[in-house]
Amino acid sequence: MEKTSIAIMEAGGRRMSRALACFFLFLLSVAGGLAWGLPEKFYADVKVSGYPMKNLPIWFRVVDSQSVEVTYPSAFDYNSYATRQLHVFVPDSVSYEGITYAVVGVGDYAFTGKDGGTFIGDAIREITLPSTVTYIGDYAFQRCTYLEEVNMSENIETIGKGIFNDCWALKKLCLPEGYTQIPAGMYAGCHGLGKTLTIPEGIVSIGELAFWFCDFEQVSFPSSLKQIGARAFSGCANLTALDLPSSLEQIGARAFGGCTGLTSLEFPASLK
């Protein structure tokens, strides 16, 4: 009797194991089917202003079943965009094969200028991002040499490094309202920021190489600033005047290295 009970229990256990295995395989097949049903990327026409086109084909990478990020502009005739006056309006959503996706981000190197790959960066003057975008990837606008401005919403939570690297024509600091840091290399090589750089109130930290080799002559720091990263202003040879705030706690190595125009610099007592 005891052996019979054990045999029955073992048989039941094997049936249960097989049932669980079958259920697990079913879940995998469903998940796989969902994944296979989504495209990896697709392109859609995006509104632009500026001669001669009204739309620009841009590739979007699918992040999940409901959202995408801007990946890069599609191939096009560069000569037709050579006016360098394009204003690109990134939409808040795009549709593909009957599915509508929210545009939630701008991917790494998305609009990088011609030295990095795509040529479209050399034709863009302005970019407007929708309120649905919450992040901008590394070097997203690098070498967009005629880019003057990027309009961002306060919903952006994350900004990658070097997004405006070598954007020579950028005219002002483009940051989401309420953002508290300037990421590493963000404005490196931006020569069009004017003679006086005013860093907005609320900024707590400036990343390394943030303003590497820029051309301004004066810097106005906010009272909220606590940290300046390594080589943040390195190579700013025209810089002649700055007043470090009393809130400053840390200055990285060679933060002002190569600033040959600076004849004196007074450090606040708040430094740690």
Rosetta silent file (secondary structure, phi, psi, omega in degrees, C-alpha in Angstrom):
SEQUENCE: MEKTSIAIMEAGGRRMSRALACFFLFLLSVAGGLAWGLPEKFYADVKVSGYPMKNLPIWFRVVDSQSVEVTYPSAFDYNSYATRQLHVFVPDSVSYEGITYAVVGVGDYAFTGKDGGTFIGDAIREITLPSTVTYIGDYAFQRCTYLEEVNMSENIETIGKGIFNDCWALKKLCLPEGYTQIPAGMYAGCHGLGKTLTIPEGIVSIGELAFWFCDFEQVSFPSSLKQIGARAFSGCANLTALDLPSSLEQIGARAFGGCTGLTSLEFPASLK
SCORE:     score description
SCORE:     0.000 S_00000001
   1 L     0.000  -41.530 -179.208    0.000    0.000    0.000 S_00000001
   2 H   -66.301  -41.097  178.618    2.817    2.327    0.907 S_00000001
   3 H   -64.568  -37.935  179.035    4.665    1.592   -2.349 S_00000001
   4 H   -63.312  -42.423  179.618    1.460    2.191   -4.324 S_00000001
   5 H   -63.627  -41.462  179.492    0.967    5.611   -2.671 S_00000001
   6 H   -64.102  -42.224 -179.908    4.556    6.587   -3.409 S_00000001
   7 H   -62.901  -41.677  178.814    4.177    5.541   -7.053 S_00000001
   8 H   -63.453  -41.524  179.901    0.971    7.547   -7.377 S_00000001
   9 H   -65.400  -41.024  179.001    2.668   10.606   -5.827 S_00000001
  10 H   -64.353  -41.191  179.115    5.659   10.290   -8.151 S_00000001
  11 H   -64.702  -41.644  178.002    3.393   10.002  -11.187 S_00000001
  12 H   -63.656  -39.175  178.441    1.427   13.029  -10.065 S_00000001
  13 H   -63.142  -40.594  179.074    4.650   14.974   -9.556 S_00000001
  14 H   -64.971  -40.466  178.292    5.826   14.120  -13.065 S_00000001
  15 H   -63.887  -40.428  178.548    2.487   15.220  -14.524 S_00000001
  16 H   -64.404  -40.971  178.553    2.689   18.472  -12.569 S_00000001
  17 H   -62.857  -43.068  178.761    6.261   19.071  -13.783 S_00000001
  18 H   -63.990  -39.358  179.896    5.222   18.459  -17.379 S_00000001
  19 H   -64.601  -43.006  178.863    2.262   20.813  -16.952 S_00000001
  20 H   -65.273  -39.959  178.282    4.456   23.546  -15.515 S_00000001
  21 H   -62.625  -43.235  179.087    7.004   23.057  -18.291 S_00000001
  22 H   -63.750  -40.708  179.411    4.277   23.304  -20.933 S_00000001
  23 H   -65.073  -40.767  179.046    2.885   26.447  -19.298 S_00000001
  24 H   -63.644  -42.596  177.656    6.355   28.009  -19.159 S_00000001
  25 H   -63.652  -36.714  177.794    6.930   27.240  -22.842 S_00000001
  26 H   -62.297  -44.866  178.583    3.540   28.759  -23.612 S_00000001
  27 H   -61.852  -41.044  178.449    4.516   31.975  -21.834 S_00000001
  28 H   -62.649  -40.525 -179.076    7.800   32.069  -23.722 S_00000001
  29 H   -67.075  -37.818  178.129    6.022   31.600  -27.031 S_00000001
  30 H   -65.624  -47.426  179.004    3.576   34.407  -26.249 S_00000001
  31 H   -61.389  -42.511  178.423    6.370   36.752  -25.190 S_00000001
  32 H   -63.624  -38.596  178.758    8.374   35.795  -28.231 S_00000001
  33 H   -63.648  -39.876  177.725    5.369   36.357  -30.452 S_00000001
  34 H   -63.949  -43.177 -179.443    4.908   39.839  -29.014 S_00000001
  35 H   -65.153  -43.235 -179.556    8.574   40.619  -29.519 S_00000001
  36 H   -65.423  -24.524 -177.743    8.560   39.251  -33.066 S_00000001
  37 H   -78.483  -11.714 -179.207    5.513   41.332  -33.819 S_00000001
  38 L   -98.242  136.328  175.407    7.321   44.613  -33.113 S_00000001
  39 L   -72.089  152.998  175.712    9.645   46.178  -35.673 S_00000001
  40 L   -72.321  -41.135  177.800   13.159   47.009  -34.556 S_00000001
  41 E  -159.339  163.112  177.060   12.957   50.414  -36.217 S_00000001
  42 E  -157.214  164.498  176.469   11.026   52.288  -38.883 S_00000001
  43 E  -115.723  153.194  179.416   11.022   55.719  -40.460 S_00000001
  44 E  -142.856  152.480  178.042    8.328   58.354  -40.587 S_00000001
  45 E   -75.750  132.381 -179.358    8.065   61.822  -42.112 S_00000001
  46 E  -116.706  140.289 -178.641    8.645   64.627  -39.617 S_00000001
  47 E   -66.206  134.930  172.670    7.560   68.226  -40.123 S_00000001
  48 E  -135.337  154.901  169.948   10.292   70.735  -40.946 S_00000001
  49 E  -118.106  150.236 -175.535   10.316   74.379  -41.933 S_00000001
  50 L   118.567  142.101 -176.660   12.925   75.846  -44.233 S_00000001
  51 L   -61.026  141.534   -3.695   13.579   75.556  -47.955 S_00000001
  52 L  -108.252   -5.810 -171.808   12.761   73.425  -49.821 S_00000001
  53 L   -94.540  155.471  175.856   11.127   70.462  -48.037 S_00000001
  54 L  -104.729  -14.692 -179.633    8.149   70.346  -45.684 S_00000001
  55 E  -138.570  150.750  178.157    8.955   66.900  -44.297 S_00000001
  56 E  -129.344  125.591  176.888   12.084   65.001  -43.355 S_00000001
  57 E   -73.169  125.897 -179.280   12.209   61.187  -43.090 S_00000001
  58 E  -127.477  138.798  177.071   13.578   60.175  -39.691 S_00000001
  59 E   -83.892  139.799  175.879   14.252   56.709  -38.324 S_00000001
  60 E  -121.663  135.449  176.001   12.743   55.730  -34.982 S_00000001
  61 E   -96.598  133.128 -178.931   13.900   52.821  -32.846 S_00000001
  62 E   -76.173  121.371  178.949   11.198   50.879  -31.033 S_00000001
  63 E   -86.655  -46.430  174.917   11.796   50.985  -27.276 S_00000001
  64 E  -155.713 -167.782 -174.054    8.763   48.928  -26.305 S_00000001
  65 L   -68.641   -8.248 -176.735    5.220   48.249  -27.494 S_00000001
  66 L  -125.196   -7.565 -172.234    4.188   51.850  -26.799 S_00000001
  67 E  -143.293  157.570  178.567    7.221   54.050  -27.345 S_00000001
  68 E  -138.867  166.008  171.433   10.099   54.924  -29.678 S_00000001
  69 E  -125.805  151.904  174.943   13.195   57.121  -29.735 S_00000001
  70 E   -67.739  128.948 -178.303   14.644   59.233  -32.537 S_00000001
  71 E  -105.138  -57.524  175.360   17.543   57.282  -34.009 S_00000001
  72 E  -171.580  156.647  176.224   18.776   59.201  -37.065 S_00000001
  73 E   -66.843  149.501  178.673   17.506   60.946  -40.187 S_00000001
  74 L   -73.810  168.253  177.634   16.997   58.780  -43.248 S_00000001
  75 L   -62.363  145.408 -177.662   19.195   59.023  -46.343 S_00000001
  76 L  -160.489  170.176  177.428   18.487   62.091  -48.451 S_00000001
  77 L   -80.298  105.293 -175.691   19.925   64.451  -51.049 S_00000001
  78 H   -57.521  -37.496 -176.717   22.187   66.664  -48.942 S_00000001
  79 H   -60.382  -29.928 -178.562   22.255   69.411  -51.573 S_00000001
  80 H   -73.460  -15.444  179.582   18.508   69.932  -51.218 S_00000001
  81 H  -110.182   10.164 -169.171   18.992   70.775  -47.523 S_00000001
  82 L   -72.960    1.867  175.990   22.159   72.805  -47.905 S_00000001
  83 L   -68.128  -20.180  179.844   20.462   76.099  -46.948 S_00000001
  84 L    60.045   35.736 -178.765   21.233   75.169  -43.335 S_00000001
  85 L  -123.597   16.660 -176.039   17.941   76.719  -42.251 S_00000001
  86 E   -71.684  134.675  168.944   15.933   73.658  -41.275 S_00000001
  87 E  -112.076  112.757 -176.974   13.756   73.775  -38.181 S_00000001
  88 E   -95.199  126.145  178.064   12.916   70.180  -37.229 S_00000001
  89 E  -105.617   99.107  178.131    9.750   69.588  -35.209 S_00000001
  90 L   -70.621  126.093 -176.639   10.026   66.177  -33.546 S_00000001
  91 L   -76.374  161.809  177.860    6.441   64.894  -33.077 S_00000001
  92 L   -80.970  -14.533  176.960    5.047   63.584  -29.809 S_00000001
  93 E  -155.423  156.014  175.717    3.934   60.378  -31.542 S_00000001
  94 E  -138.065  154.842 -178.550    4.395   58.447  -34.782 S_00000001
  95 E  -119.537  145.376  177.950    2.423   55.614  -36.357 S_00000001
  96 E  -150.208  124.322  179.163    3.585   52.493  -38.148 S_00000001
  97 L    50.952   44.195  174.638    1.454   49.620  -39.463 S_00000001
  98 L    82.988   -0.298  179.870   -1.556   50.784  -37.507 S_00000001
  99 E  -110.548  133.525  178.123    0.256   51.200  -34.178 S_00000001
 100 E  -102.084  129.176 -178.066    0.860   54.618  -32.616 S_00000001
 101 E  -116.013  138.727  173.045    4.014   55.054  -30.553 S_00000001
 102 E   -77.825  138.622  176.792    4.889   57.892  -28.165 S_00000001
 103 E   -87.875  108.903 -170.956    8.234   59.558  -28.914 S_00000001
 104 E  -108.193  -10.103 -177.173   10.010   59.362  -25.550 S_00000001
 105 E  -161.481  168.078  172.500   13.660   60.043  -26.335 S_00000001
 106 E  -115.825  120.072 -172.912   16.455   61.118  -28.643 S_00000001
 107 L   -74.607  170.695  176.750   19.004   58.347  -29.060 S_00000001
 108 L   -56.462  134.121  174.959   22.800   58.458  -28.937 S_00000001
 109 L    59.936   23.327 -171.762   24.324   60.307  -31.926 S_00000001
 110 L   -57.106  -45.573 -177.136   20.829   60.860  -33.386 S_00000001
 111 L  -115.088   24.201 -176.108   21.559   64.090  -35.277 S_00000001
 112 L   -54.578  137.434 -178.547   25.354   63.921  -35.372 S_00000001
 113 L   -68.320 -178.939 -165.542   26.889   66.048  -38.134 S_00000001
 114 H   -61.788  -30.958 -179.622   28.743   64.793  -41.182 S_00000001
 115 H   -65.792  -19.098  179.677   32.100   64.070  -39.519 S_00000001
 116 H  -103.353   -3.922  179.000   30.327   61.477  -37.425 S_00000001
 117 L   147.224  -88.685 -176.116   28.191   59.903  -40.132 S_00000001
 118 L   -74.142  148.738 -176.574   24.907   61.450  -41.254 S_00000001
 119 L   -88.468  -13.341 -170.463   24.935   64.758  -43.125 S_00000001
 120 H   -62.014  -29.192 -178.465   21.648   66.133  -41.831 S_00000001
 121 H   -58.538  -28.722 -179.301   23.247   67.791  -38.814 S_00000001
 122 H   -79.024   -3.289 -178.530   24.901   70.344  -41.066 S_00000001
 123 H  -109.870   -4.629 -172.653   21.546   71.501  -42.398 S_00000001
 124 E   -97.724  131.537  176.035   19.647   72.074  -39.132 S_00000001
 125 E  -100.089  -34.929 -175.765   19.273   75.484  -37.493 S_00000001
 126 E  -149.530  147.312  176.775   16.724   74.642  -34.787 S_00000001
 127 E  -132.061  133.067  175.041   15.090   71.570  -33.231 S_00000001
 128 E  -114.513  122.855  179.670   11.913   71.493  -31.158 S_00000001
 129 L   -98.959  144.357 -179.860   11.348   68.462  -28.946 S_00000001
 130 L   -78.312  166.879 -179.202    7.876   67.471  -27.697 S_00000001
 131 L   -69.579  -12.937  179.083    6.887   67.254  -24.037 S_00000001
 132 L   -76.506  -18.681 -178.951    6.810   63.439  -24.334 S_00000001
 133 L   -73.918  126.760 -177.959   10.608   63.268  -24.624 S_00000001
 134 L  -115.183   -9.540  178.752   12.182   62.385  -21.272 S_00000001
 135 E  -149.694  153.823  175.130   15.814   61.723  -22.251 S_00000001
 136 E  -128.004  126.318 -175.442   18.509   62.778  -24.710 S_00000001
 137 L   -78.713  173.946 -179.000   21.328   60.342  -25.447 S_00000001
 138 L   -58.206  136.173  173.381   25.084   60.871  -25.648 S_00000001
 139 L    53.602   33.208 -173.693   26.344   63.195  -28.412 S_00000001
 140 L   -58.627  -36.231 -177.173   22.806   63.525  -29.802 S_00000001
 141 L  -118.786   17.622 -176.558   23.496   66.804  -31.665 S_00000001
 142 L   -53.262  135.485  176.314   27.279   66.601  -31.942 S_00000001
 143 L    61.560   23.504  166.960   28.821   68.558  -34.850 S_00000001
 144 L   -79.056   83.923 -164.408   25.533   70.117  -35.918 S_00000001
 145 L   -70.540  -14.509  177.604   27.656   73.079  -36.904 S_00000001
 146 L  -110.563    5.989  179.796   24.767   75.408  -37.874 S_00000001
 147 L   -70.952  126.123 -179.439   22.479   74.474  -34.974 S_00000001
 148 L  -104.739  -26.709 -173.276   21.511   77.587  -32.983 S_00000001
 149 E  -161.125  144.499  169.917   18.909   76.287  -30.558 S_00000001
 150 E  -125.970  121.905 -179.765   17.148   73.177  -29.237 S_00000001
 151 E   -89.334  119.404 -177.100   13.801   73.730  -27.522 S_00000001
 152 L  -119.179  150.958  176.015   13.331   71.300  -24.624 S_00000001
 153 L   -94.274  165.047  179.543   10.478   70.749  -22.209 S_00000001
 154 L   -70.633   -6.462 -179.148   10.786   70.516  -18.440 S_00000001
 155 L   -79.813   -8.359  179.144    9.870   66.817  -18.714 S_00000001
 156 L   -71.312  123.956 -175.908   13.394   65.853  -19.774 S_00000001
 157 L  -103.607  -27.609 -174.824   14.916   63.907  -16.900 S_00000001
 158 E  -135.213  131.911  175.876   18.214   62.667  -18.360 S_00000001
 159 E  -125.388  128.601 -179.592   20.747   64.290  -20.680 S_00000001
 160 L   -76.035 -178.594 -177.758   23.757   62.363  -21.961 S_00000001
 161 L   -82.630  150.244  171.112   27.293   63.636  -22.313 S_00000001
 162 L    60.696   29.613 -171.439   28.545   65.887  -25.092 S_00000001
 163 L   -66.810  -27.455  178.260   25.166   66.510  -26.697 S_00000001
 164 L  -111.441   20.982 -179.550   26.251   69.879  -28.164 S_00000001
 165 L   -54.070  124.085  178.759   29.895   69.012  -28.699 S_00000001
 166 L    62.376   29.384  170.457   31.286   71.176  -31.556 S_00000001
 167 L   -88.202   83.015 -168.959   27.956   72.911  -32.231 S_00000001
 168 L   -60.319  -30.565 -173.698   29.793   76.081  -33.252 S_00000001
 169 L   -93.667   -2.227 -178.387   26.701   78.202  -33.932 S_00000001
 170 L   -56.696  127.796 -171.102   24.800   77.446  -30.724 S_00000001
 171 L   -97.776  -15.979 -177.452   23.749   80.829  -29.350 S_00000001
 172 L  -154.528  167.489  176.217   22.646   80.036  -25.812 S_00000001
 173 L   -74.218  117.019  179.244   22.615   77.406  -23.092 S_00000001
 174 L   -99.342  110.094 -179.105   19.799   75.010  -23.975 S_00000001
 175 L  -141.917  148.033  174.052   18.581   73.261  -20.834 S_00000001
 176 L   -66.867  146.906  177.152   15.207   72.033  -19.563 S_00000001
 177 L   -60.758  131.199  178.803   13.628   74.270  -16.975 S_00000001
 178 L    87.873   -2.555  179.175   14.541   73.100  -13.510 S_00000001
 179 L   -70.121  140.941 -170.570   17.505   70.992  -14.616 S_00000001
 180 L  -109.756    0.209 -179.164   20.234   71.092  -11.962 S_00000001
 181 E  -141.143  152.804  171.816   23.378   69.960  -13.758 S_00000001
 182 E  -107.136  110.290 -173.242   25.368   70.606  -16.902 S_00000001
 183 L   -64.892  166.315 -178.984   26.557   67.169  -18.058 S_00000001
 184 L   -56.305  132.122  174.432   30.087   66.308  -19.118 S_00000001
 185 L    64.395   15.765 -171.090   31.202   67.874  -22.389 S_00000001
 186 L   -59.466  -42.858 -176.366   27.787   69.387  -23.013 S_00000001
 187 L  -118.238   22.850 -179.222   29.004   72.626  -24.620 S_00000001
 188 L   -59.597  129.318  177.959   32.576   71.672  -25.515 S_00000001
 189 L    73.610   16.766  177.053   33.726   73.574  -28.583 S_00000001
 190 L   -87.685  104.237 -172.245   30.633   75.790  -28.736 S_00000001
 191 L   -91.924   -4.182 -174.517   32.090   79.059  -30.035 S_00000001
 192 L  -103.524   16.471 -174.720   28.850   81.018  -30.465 S_00000001
 193 L   -78.588    1.715  177.245   27.768   81.433  -26.847 S_00000001
 194 L    91.761 -179.853 -176.768   28.719   85.115  -26.793 S_00000001
 195 L   -81.921  -28.463 -179.920   31.226   87.104  -24.750 S_00000001
 196 E  -118.817  123.947  178.639   29.465   86.654  -21.402 S_00000001
 197 E  -100.736  120.874  176.898   28.284   83.244  -20.224 S_00000001
 198 E  -110.926  112.454  178.967   25.522   83.307  -17.621 S_00000001
 199 L   -86.043  125.274 -170.961   24.889   79.953  -15.992 S_00000001
 200 L   -65.189  151.214  176.286   21.285   79.864  -14.759 S_00000001
 201 L   -61.464  141.552 -178.370   20.295   79.810  -11.116 S_00000001
 202 L   105.431  -18.393  177.235   19.530   76.320   -9.869 S_00000001
 203 L   -72.391  126.893 -177.379   22.532   74.650  -11.503 S_00000001
 204 L  -100.706  -35.557 -176.833   24.351   72.634   -8.831 S_00000001
 205 E  -138.937  147.442  175.640   27.125   70.962  -10.824 S_00000001
 206 E  -118.468  120.666 -174.210   29.098   71.516  -14.024 S_00000001
 207 L   -72.833  168.622 -179.786   30.508   68.322  -15.522 S_00000001
 208 L   -62.914  141.892  178.312   34.015   67.689  -16.751 S_00000001
 209 L    60.397   17.627 -173.685   34.944   69.301  -20.079 S_00000001
 210 L   -58.201  -38.630 -178.494   31.520   71.007  -20.090 S_00000001
 211 L  -124.061   34.408 -177.525   32.840   74.225  -21.692 S_00000001
 212 L   -57.500  126.197  176.544   36.126   72.951  -23.098 S_00000001
 213 L    55.522   46.247  171.055   37.682   75.406  -25.609 S_00000001
 214 L   -93.878  169.767 -169.383   34.814   77.920  -25.678 S_00000001
 215 L  -109.460    2.163 -176.957   35.323   81.596  -26.599 S_00000001
 216 L   -67.190  159.677 -176.573   33.487   83.643  -23.940 S_00000001
 217 L  -104.139  -26.222 -179.211   35.358   86.259  -21.938 S_00000001
 218 E  -134.703  152.480  176.766   33.359   86.318  -18.710 S_00000001
 219 E  -130.270  132.112  174.100   31.379   83.788  -16.678 S_00000001
 220 E  -111.020  116.442 -177.421   28.596   84.509  -14.211 S_00000001
 221 L   -94.748  149.448  177.155   27.997   81.615  -11.816 S_00000001
 222 L   -80.459  159.177  179.008   24.758   80.993   -9.868 S_00000001
 223 L   -73.085   -8.868 -179.994   24.657   81.007   -6.081 S_00000001
 224 L   -86.937  -10.752 -171.962   23.425   77.399   -6.233 S_00000001
 225 L   -68.870  131.155  179.356   26.650   76.015   -7.740 S_00000001
 226 L  -119.025  -24.987 -173.186   28.524   73.446   -5.634 S_00000001
 227 E  -141.493  135.859  171.921   30.779   71.572   -8.031 S_00000001
 228 E  -120.827  122.840 -174.328   32.912   72.295  -11.118 S_00000001
 229 L   -76.235  170.339 -179.862   34.284   69.193  -12.835 S_00000001
 230 L   -59.009  133.771  176.403   37.771   68.477  -14.118 S_00000001
 231 L    56.546   25.106 -176.186   38.820   70.578  -17.128 S_00000001
 232 L   -57.394  -38.214 -179.483   35.325   72.103  -17.232 S_00000001
 233 L  -118.224   19.282 -177.315   36.649   75.392  -18.648 S_00000001
 234 L   -60.478  135.423  176.969   39.973   74.120  -19.926 S_00000001
 235 L    83.773    3.776  177.866   41.266   75.872  -23.038 S_00000001
 236 L   -81.380   77.595 -171.067   38.998   78.924  -22.704 S_00000001
 237 L   -66.919  -22.751 -178.950   41.856   81.238  -23.636 S_00000001
 238 L   -84.714   -8.961 -176.346   39.654   84.346  -23.948 S_00000001
 239 L   -68.674  121.956 -178.141   38.332   84.054  -20.410 S_00000001
 240 L  -120.230  -18.558 -175.112   39.529   87.035  -18.392 S_00000001
 241 E  -145.546  133.653  171.020   37.039   87.425  -15.547 S_00000001
 242 E  -158.849  153.208 -178.040   35.003   85.196  -13.270 S_00000001
 243 L  -127.473  106.475 -177.913   33.791   85.317   -9.706 S_00000001
 244 L   -70.585  134.369 -176.252   33.461   81.941   -8.009 S_00000001
 245 L   -75.095  156.467 -179.105   30.363   81.765   -5.755 S_00000001
 246 L   -71.276   -9.533  178.683   30.561   81.239   -2.013 S_00000001
 247 L   -83.011  -13.032 -172.712   28.441   78.082   -2.402 S_00000001
 248 L   -66.220  130.583 -177.484   31.192   76.250   -4.327 S_00000001
 249 L  -114.011  -28.881 -176.497   32.505   73.134   -2.571 S_00000001
 250 E  -139.494  140.516  172.383   34.574   71.273   -5.185 S_00000001
 251 E  -129.973  124.926 -178.296   36.740   72.166   -8.189 S_00000001
 252 L   -75.758  168.644 -178.091   38.136   69.378  -10.353 S_00000001
 253 L   -59.763  134.775  176.309   41.675   69.078  -11.671 S_00000001
 254 L    52.866   36.225  179.882   42.670   71.654  -14.298 S_00000001
 255 L   -57.979  -31.795  179.861   39.152   73.097  -14.310 S_00000001
 256 L  -121.637   27.881  179.192   40.613   76.332  -15.687 S_00000001
 257 L   -64.629  136.747  179.579   43.711   74.903  -17.333 S_00000001
 258 L    79.108    6.567  175.854   44.818   76.763  -20.427 S_00000001
 259 L   -84.893   76.399 -170.620   42.779   79.859  -19.529 S_00000001
 260 L   -69.381  -15.435  179.180   45.721   82.065  -20.383 S_00000001
 261 L   -82.077  -13.825  179.073   43.681   85.278  -20.127 S_00000001
 262 L   -79.677  119.706  179.466   43.032   84.790  -16.416 S_00000001
 263 L   -97.563  -20.724  178.171   45.581   86.751  -14.413 S_00000001
 264 L  -153.348  154.205  179.557   44.089   86.067  -10.982 S_00000001
 265 L  -150.760  122.141 -178.855   41.517   83.793   -9.399 S_00000001
 266 L  -101.225  125.031 -178.333   40.130   84.012   -5.872 S_00000001
 267 L   -94.805  136.679 -178.993   38.868   80.771   -4.346 S_00000001
 268 L   -72.910  155.575 -179.066   35.962   80.856   -1.859 S_00000001
 269 L   -69.686  -14.286 -178.328   36.359   79.626    1.693 S_00000001
 270 L   -73.623  -11.480 -178.351   33.553   77.101    1.095 S_00000001
 271 L   -61.175  139.358 -178.871   35.862   74.786   -0.898 S_00000001
 272 L  -107.890    0.000    0.000   36.359   71.365    0.699 S_00000001
